[in-house]
PDB file of C-alpha atoms in Angstrom:
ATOM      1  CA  UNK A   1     118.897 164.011 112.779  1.00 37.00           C
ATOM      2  CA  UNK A   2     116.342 161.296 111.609  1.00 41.00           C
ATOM      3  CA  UNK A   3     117.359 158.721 109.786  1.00 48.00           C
ATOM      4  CA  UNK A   4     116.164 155.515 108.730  1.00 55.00           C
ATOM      5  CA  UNK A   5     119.331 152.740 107.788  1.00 49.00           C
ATOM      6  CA  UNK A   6     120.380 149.874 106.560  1.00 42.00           C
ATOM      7  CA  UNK A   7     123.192 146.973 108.033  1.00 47.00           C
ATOM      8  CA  UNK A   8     123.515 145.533 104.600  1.00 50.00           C
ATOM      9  CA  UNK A   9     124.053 147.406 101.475  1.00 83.00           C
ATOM     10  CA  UNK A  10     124.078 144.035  99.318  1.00 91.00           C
ATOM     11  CA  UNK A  11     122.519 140.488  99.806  1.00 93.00           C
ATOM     12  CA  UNK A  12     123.196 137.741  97.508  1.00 95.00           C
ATOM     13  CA  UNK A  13     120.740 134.666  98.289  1.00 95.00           C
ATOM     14  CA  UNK A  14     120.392 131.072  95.918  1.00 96.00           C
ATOM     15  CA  UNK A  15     116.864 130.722  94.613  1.00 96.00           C
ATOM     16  CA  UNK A  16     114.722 128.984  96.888  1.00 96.00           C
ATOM     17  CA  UNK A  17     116.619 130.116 100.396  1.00 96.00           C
ATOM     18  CA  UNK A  18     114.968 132.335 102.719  1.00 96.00           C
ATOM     19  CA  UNK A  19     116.164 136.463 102.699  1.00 96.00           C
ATOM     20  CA  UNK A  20     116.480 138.631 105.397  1.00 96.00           C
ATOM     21  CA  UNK A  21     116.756 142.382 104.980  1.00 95.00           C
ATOM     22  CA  UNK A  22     117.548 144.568 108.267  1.00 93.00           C
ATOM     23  CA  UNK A  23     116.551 148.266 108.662  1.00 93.00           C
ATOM     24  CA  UNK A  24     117.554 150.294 111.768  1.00 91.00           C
ATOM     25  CA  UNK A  25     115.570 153.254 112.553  1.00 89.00           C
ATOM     26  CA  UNK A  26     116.240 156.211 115.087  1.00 82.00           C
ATOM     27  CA  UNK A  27     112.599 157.711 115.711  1.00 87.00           C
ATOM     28  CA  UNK A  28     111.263 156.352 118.542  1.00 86.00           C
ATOM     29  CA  UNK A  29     107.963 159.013 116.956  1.00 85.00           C
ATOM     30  CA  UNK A  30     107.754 156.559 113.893  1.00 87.00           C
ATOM     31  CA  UNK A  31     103.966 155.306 114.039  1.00 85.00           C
ATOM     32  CA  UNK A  32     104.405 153.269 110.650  1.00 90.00           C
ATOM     33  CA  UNK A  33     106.223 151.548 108.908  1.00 94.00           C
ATOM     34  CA  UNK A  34     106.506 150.216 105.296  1.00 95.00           C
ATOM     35  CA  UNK A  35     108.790 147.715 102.863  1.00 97.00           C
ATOM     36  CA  UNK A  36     109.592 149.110  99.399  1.00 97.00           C
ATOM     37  CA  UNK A  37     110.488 147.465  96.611  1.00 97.00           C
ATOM     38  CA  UNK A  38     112.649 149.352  93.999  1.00 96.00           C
ATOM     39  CA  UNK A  39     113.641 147.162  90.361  1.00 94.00           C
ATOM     40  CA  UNK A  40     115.900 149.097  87.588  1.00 89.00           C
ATOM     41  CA  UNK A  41     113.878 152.053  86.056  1.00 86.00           C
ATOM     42  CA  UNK A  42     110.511 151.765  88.116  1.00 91.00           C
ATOM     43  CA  UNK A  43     109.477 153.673  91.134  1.00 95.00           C
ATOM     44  CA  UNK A  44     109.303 151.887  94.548  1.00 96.00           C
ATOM     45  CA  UNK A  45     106.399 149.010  94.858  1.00 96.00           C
ATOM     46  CA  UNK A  46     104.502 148.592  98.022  1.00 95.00           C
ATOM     47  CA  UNK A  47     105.223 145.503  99.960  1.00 96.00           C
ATOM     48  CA  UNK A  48     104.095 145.123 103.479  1.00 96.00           C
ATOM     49  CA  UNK A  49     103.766 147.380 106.222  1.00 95.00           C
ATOM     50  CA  UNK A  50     103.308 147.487 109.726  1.00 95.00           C
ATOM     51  CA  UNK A  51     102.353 149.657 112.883  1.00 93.00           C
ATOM     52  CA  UNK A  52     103.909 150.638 115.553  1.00 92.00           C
ATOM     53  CA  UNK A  53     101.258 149.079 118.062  1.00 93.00           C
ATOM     54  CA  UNK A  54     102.478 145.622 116.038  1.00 95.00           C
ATOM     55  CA  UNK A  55     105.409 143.601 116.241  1.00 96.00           C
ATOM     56  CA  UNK A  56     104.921 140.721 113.357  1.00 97.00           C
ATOM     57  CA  UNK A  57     102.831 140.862 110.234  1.00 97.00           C
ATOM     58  CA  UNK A  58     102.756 138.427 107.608  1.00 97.00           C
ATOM     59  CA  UNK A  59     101.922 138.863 104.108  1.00 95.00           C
ATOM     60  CA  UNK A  60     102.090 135.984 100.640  1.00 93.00           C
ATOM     61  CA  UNK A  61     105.747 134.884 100.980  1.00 96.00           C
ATOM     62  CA  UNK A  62     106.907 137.995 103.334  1.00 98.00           C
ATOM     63  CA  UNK A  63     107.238 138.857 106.589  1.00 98.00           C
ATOM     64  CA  UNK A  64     107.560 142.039 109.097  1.00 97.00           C
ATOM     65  CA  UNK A  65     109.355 142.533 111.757  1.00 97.00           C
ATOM     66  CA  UNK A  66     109.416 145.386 114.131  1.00 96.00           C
ATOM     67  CA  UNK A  67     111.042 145.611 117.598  1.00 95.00           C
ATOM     68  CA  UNK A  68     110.502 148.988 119.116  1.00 92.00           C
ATOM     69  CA  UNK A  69     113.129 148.113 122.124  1.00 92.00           C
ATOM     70  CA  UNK A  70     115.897 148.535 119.850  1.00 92.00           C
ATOM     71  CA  UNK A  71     114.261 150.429 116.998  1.00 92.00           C
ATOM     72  CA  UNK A  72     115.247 147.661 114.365  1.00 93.00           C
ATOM     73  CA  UNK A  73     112.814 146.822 111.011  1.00 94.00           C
ATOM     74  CA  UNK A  74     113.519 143.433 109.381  1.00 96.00           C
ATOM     75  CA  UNK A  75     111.888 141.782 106.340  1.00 97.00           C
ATOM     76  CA  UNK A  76     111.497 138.447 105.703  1.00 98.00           C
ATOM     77  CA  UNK A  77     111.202 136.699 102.219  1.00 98.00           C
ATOM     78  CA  UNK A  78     110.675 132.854 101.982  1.00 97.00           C
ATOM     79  CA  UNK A  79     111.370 130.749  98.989  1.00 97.00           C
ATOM     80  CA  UNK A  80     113.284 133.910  96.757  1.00 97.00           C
ATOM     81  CA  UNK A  81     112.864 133.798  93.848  1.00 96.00           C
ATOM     82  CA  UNK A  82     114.683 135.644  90.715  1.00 95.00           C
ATOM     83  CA  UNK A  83     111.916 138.102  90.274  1.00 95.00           C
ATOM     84  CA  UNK A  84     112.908 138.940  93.857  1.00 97.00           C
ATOM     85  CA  UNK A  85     115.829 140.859  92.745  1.00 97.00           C
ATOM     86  CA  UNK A  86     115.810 144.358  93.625  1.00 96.00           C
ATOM     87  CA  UNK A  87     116.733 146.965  95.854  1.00 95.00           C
ATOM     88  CA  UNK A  88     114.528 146.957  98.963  1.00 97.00           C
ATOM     89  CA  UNK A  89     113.753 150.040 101.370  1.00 95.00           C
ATOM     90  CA  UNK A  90     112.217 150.091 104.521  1.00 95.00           C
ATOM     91  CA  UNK A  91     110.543 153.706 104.885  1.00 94.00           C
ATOM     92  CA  UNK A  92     109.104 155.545 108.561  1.00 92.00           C
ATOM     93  CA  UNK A  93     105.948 156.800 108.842  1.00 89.00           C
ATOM     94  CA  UNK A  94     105.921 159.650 110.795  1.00 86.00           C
ATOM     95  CA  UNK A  95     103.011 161.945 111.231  1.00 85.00           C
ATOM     96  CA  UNK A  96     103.895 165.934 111.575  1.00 86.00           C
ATOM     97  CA  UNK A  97     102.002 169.056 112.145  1.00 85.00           C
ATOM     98  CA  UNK A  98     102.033 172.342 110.110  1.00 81.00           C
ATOM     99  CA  UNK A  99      99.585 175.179 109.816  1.00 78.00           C
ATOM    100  CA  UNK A 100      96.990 173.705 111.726  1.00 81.00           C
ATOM    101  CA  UNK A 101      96.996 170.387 110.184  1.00 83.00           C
ATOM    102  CA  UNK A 102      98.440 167.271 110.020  1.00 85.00           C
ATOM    103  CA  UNK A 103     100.368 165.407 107.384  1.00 85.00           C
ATOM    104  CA  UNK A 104     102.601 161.893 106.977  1.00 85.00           C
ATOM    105  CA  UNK A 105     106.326 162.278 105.841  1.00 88.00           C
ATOM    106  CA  UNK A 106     108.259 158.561 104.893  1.00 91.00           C
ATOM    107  CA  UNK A 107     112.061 158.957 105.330  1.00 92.00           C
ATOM    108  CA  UNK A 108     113.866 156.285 103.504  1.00 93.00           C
ATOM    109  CA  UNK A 109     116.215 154.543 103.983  1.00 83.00           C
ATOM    110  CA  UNK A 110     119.586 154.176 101.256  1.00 77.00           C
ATOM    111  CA  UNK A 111     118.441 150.743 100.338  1.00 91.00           C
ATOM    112  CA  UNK A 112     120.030 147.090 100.062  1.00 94.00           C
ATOM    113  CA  UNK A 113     120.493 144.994  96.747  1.00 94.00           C
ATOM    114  CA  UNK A 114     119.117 141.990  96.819  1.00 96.00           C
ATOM    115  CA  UNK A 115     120.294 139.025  94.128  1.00 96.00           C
ATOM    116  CA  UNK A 116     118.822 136.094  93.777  1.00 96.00           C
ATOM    117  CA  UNK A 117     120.977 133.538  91.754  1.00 94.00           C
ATOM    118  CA  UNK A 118     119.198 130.725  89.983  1.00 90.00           C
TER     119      UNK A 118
ATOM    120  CA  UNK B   1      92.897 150.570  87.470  1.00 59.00           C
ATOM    121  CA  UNK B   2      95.183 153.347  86.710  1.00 79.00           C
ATOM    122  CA  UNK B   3      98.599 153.615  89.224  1.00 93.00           C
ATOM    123  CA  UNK B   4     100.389 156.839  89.554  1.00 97.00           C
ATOM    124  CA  UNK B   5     101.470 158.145  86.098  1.00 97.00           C
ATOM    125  CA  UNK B   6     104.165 160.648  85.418  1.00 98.00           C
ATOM    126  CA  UNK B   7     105.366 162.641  82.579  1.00 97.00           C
ATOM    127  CA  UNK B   8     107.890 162.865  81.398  1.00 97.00           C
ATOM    128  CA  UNK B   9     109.662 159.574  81.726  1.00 96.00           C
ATOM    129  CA  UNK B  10     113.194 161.279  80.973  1.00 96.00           C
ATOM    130  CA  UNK B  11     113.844 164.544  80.554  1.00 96.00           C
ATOM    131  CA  UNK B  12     117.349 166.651  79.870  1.00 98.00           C
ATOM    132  CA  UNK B  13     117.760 169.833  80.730  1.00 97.00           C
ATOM    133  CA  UNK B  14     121.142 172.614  81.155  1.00 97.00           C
ATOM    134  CA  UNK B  15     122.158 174.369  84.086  1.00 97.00           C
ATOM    135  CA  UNK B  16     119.553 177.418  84.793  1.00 97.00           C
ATOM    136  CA  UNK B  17     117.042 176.344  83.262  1.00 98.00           C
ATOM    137  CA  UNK B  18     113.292 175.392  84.599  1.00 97.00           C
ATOM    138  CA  UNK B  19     111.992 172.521  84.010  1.00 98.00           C
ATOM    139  CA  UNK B  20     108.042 171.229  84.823  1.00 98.00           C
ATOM    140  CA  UNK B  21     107.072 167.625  85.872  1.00 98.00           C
ATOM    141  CA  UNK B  22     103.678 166.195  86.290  1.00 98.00           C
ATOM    142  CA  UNK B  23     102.137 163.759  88.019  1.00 98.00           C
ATOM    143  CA  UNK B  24      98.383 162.161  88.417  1.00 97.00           C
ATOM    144  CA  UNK B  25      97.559 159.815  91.019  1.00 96.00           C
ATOM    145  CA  UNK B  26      95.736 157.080  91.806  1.00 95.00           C
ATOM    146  CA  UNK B  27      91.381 158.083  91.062  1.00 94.00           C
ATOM    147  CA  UNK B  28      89.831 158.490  94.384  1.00 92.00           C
ATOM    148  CA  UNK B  29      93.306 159.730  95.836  1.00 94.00           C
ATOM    149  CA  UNK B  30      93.586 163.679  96.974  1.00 93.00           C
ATOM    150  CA  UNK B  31      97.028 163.663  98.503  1.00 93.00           C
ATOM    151  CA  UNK B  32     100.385 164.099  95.763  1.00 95.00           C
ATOM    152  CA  UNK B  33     103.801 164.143  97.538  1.00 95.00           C
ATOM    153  CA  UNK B  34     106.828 164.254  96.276  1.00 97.00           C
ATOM    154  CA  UNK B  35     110.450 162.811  96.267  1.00 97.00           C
ATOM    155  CA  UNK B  36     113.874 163.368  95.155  1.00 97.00           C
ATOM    156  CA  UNK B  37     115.960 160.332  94.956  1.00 94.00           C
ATOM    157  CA  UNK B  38     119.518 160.283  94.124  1.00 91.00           C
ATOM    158  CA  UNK B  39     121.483 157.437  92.455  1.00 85.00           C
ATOM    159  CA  UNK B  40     122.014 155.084  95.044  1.00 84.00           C
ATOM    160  CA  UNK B  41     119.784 156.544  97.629  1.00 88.00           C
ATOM    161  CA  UNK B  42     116.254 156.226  98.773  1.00 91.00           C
ATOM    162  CA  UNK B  43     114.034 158.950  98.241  1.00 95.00           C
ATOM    163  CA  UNK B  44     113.751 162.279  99.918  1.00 95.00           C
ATOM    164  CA  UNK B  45     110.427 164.476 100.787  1.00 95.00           C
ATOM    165  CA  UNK B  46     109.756 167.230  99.319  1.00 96.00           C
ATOM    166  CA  UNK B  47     106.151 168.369  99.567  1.00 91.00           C
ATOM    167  CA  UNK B  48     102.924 166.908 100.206  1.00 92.00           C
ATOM    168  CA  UNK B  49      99.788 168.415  98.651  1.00 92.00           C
ATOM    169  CA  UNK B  50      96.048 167.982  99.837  1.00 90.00           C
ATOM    170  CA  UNK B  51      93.068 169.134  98.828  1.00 87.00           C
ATOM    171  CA  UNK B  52      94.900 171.996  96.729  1.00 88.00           C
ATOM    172  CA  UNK B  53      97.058 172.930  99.652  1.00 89.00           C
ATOM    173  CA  UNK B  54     100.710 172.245 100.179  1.00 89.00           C
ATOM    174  CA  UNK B  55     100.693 170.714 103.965  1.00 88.00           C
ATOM    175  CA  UNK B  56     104.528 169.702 104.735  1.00 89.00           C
ATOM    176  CA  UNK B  57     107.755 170.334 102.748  1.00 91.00           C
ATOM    177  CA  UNK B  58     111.258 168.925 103.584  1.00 92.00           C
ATOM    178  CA  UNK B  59     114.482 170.757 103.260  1.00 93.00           C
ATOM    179  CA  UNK B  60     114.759 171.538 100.085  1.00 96.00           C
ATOM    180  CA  UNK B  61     115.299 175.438  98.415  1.00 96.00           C
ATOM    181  CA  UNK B  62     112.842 177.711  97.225  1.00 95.00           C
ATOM    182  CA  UNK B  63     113.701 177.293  93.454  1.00 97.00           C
ATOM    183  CA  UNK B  64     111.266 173.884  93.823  1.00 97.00           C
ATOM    184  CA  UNK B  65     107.615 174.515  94.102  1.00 96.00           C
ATOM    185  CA  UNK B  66     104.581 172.594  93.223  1.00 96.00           C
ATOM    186  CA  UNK B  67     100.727 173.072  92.380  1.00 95.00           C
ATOM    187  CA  UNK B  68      97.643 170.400  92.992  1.00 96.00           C
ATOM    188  CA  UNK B  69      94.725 170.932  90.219  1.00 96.00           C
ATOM    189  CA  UNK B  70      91.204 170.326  91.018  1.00 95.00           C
ATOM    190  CA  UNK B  71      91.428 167.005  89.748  1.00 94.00           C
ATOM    191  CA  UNK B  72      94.067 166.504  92.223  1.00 95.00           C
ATOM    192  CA  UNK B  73      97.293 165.785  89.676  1.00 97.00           C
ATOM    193  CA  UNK B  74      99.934 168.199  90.609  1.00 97.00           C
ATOM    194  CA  UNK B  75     102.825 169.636  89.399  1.00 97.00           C
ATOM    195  CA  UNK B  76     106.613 169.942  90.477  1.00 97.00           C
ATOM    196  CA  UNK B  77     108.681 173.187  89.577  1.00 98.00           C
ATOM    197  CA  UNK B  78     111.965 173.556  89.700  1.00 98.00           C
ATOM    198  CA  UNK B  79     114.079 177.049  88.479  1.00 97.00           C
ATOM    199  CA  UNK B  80     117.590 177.913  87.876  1.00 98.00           C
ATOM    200  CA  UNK B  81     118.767 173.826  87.639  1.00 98.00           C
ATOM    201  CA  UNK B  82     121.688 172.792  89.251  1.00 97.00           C
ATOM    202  CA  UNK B  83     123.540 169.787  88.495  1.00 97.00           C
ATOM    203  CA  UNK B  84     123.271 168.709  92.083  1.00 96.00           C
ATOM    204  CA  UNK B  85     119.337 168.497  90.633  1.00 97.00           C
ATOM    205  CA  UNK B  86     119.751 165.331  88.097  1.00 97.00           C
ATOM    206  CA  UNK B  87     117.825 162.915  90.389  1.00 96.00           C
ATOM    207  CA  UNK B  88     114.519 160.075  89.774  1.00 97.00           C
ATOM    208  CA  UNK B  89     111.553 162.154  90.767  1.00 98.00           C
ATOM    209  CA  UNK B  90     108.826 160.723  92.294  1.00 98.00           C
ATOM    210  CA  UNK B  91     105.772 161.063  92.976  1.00 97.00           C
ATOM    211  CA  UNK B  92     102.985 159.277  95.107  1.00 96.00           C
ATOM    212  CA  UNK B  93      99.678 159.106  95.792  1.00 95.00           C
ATOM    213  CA  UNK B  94      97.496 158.519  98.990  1.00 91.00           C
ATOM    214  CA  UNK B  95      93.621 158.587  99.691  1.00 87.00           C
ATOM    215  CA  UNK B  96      94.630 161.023 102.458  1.00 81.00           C
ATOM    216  CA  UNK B  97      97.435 162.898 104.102  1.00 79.00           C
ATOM    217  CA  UNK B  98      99.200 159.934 104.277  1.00 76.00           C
ATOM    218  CA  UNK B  99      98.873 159.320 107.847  1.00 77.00           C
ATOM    219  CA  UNK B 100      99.462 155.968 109.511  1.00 74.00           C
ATOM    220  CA  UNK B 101      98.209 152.785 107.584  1.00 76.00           C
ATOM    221  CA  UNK B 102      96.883 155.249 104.451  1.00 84.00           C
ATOM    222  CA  UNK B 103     100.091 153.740 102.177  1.00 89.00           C
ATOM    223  CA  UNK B 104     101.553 155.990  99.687  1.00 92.00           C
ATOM    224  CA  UNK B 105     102.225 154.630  96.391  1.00 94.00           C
ATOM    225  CA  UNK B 106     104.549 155.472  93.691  1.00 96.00           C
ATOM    226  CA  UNK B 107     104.256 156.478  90.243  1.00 97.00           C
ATOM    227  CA  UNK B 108     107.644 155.071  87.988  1.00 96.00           C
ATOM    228  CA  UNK B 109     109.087 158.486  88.261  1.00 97.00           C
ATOM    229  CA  UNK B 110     110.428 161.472  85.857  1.00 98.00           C
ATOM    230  CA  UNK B 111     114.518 160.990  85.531  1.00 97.00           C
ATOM    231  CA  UNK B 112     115.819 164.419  85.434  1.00 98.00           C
ATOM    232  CA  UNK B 113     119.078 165.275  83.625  1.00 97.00           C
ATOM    233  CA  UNK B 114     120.923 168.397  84.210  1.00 97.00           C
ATOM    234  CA  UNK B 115     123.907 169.557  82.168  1.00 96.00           C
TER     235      UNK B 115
END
């Protein structure tokens, strides 16, 4: 079925390096995609996104990554920082028809921790 | 400006019973969907209403149902609670049907409790 996952569940980075979170996706139909950011107790915060006509985007401090050949997401964060800590998804787009119209579904994916030790 | 609210922030509730959640989105947003997420997983569709009308739902049972208002909150139903049920509910908001590039954003979600 479709699915939307992860290579790393955890990632434990030193403040100040550079993270990398990776997201695999099977639905070559995907026409968006978008970086979540989940802390303790909230729901997810919008990061950065990107379409699938795209295969960089840059944001303050993050960066997207999309490469359609081998349906693989990642996001870049420069300089982490504690507040960084979290668990990040990366969520498809994908735009389905029912009853005439049309509508957009996001499947998530189950998510990686990231730490950032001071 | 106002994000997504929701209400209740917690809630418990006992096997077979119904319980109501509510959500309003963001003002000038007409699309509510919503999402089950499990501890330790990312969040699965339910249903997306717009304009009133329920336009997609994902694989979930009959016993959940939902309702937009004309002032576009909306309002998740579920009967006869299982314990498989205790999840974060979530709901989020777009100025559309969420279609590409029209982001959806989340409210900070009603944590269900079933017993």
């Amino acid at each position: 079925g479709e699915s939307v996952g992860l290579h790393l569940p955890t990632l434990s980075v030193q403040e100040g390096d550079n993270s990398i979170i990776n997201c695999a996706y099977s639905n070559s139909a995907s026409d968006y995609f978008i970086w979540y950011k989940q802390e303790s107790g909230k729901g997810p915060q919008f990061i950065i996104d990107i379409r699938s006509n795209m295969d960089k985007r840059q944001g303050q401090r993050v960066t997207v990554l999309l490469n359609k050949t081998v349906k693989h997401l990642s996001l870049q964060i420069a300089a982490t920082q504690p507040g960084d800590s979290a668990v990040y998804f990366c969520a498809e787009n994908i735009t389905l028809y029912a009853g005439g119209t049309s509508y957009g579904k996001l499947t998530f994916g189950q998510g990686t921790i990231l730490t950032v030790h001071p | 400006d106002a994000g997504v609210t929701q209400s209740p922030t917690h809630l418990i509730k006992t096997r077979g019973q119904h319980v109501t959640l509510r959500c309003s989105p963001i003002s000038g947003h007409k699309s509510v969907s919503w999402y089950q997420q499990v501890l330790g997983q990312g969040p699965q569709f339910i249903f997306q209403y717009y304009e009133k009308e329920e336009r997609g739902r994902g694989n979930f049972p009959d016993r959940f149902s939902a309702r937009q208002f004309p002032n576009y909150s909306s309002e998740l139903n579920v009967n006869a609670l299982l314990l498989g049920d205790s999840a974060l509910y979530l709901c989020a908001s777009t100025v559309g049907r969420g279609l590409i590039s029209d982001t959806q954003y989340f409210g900070p979600g009603t944590r269900l409790t079933v017993l």
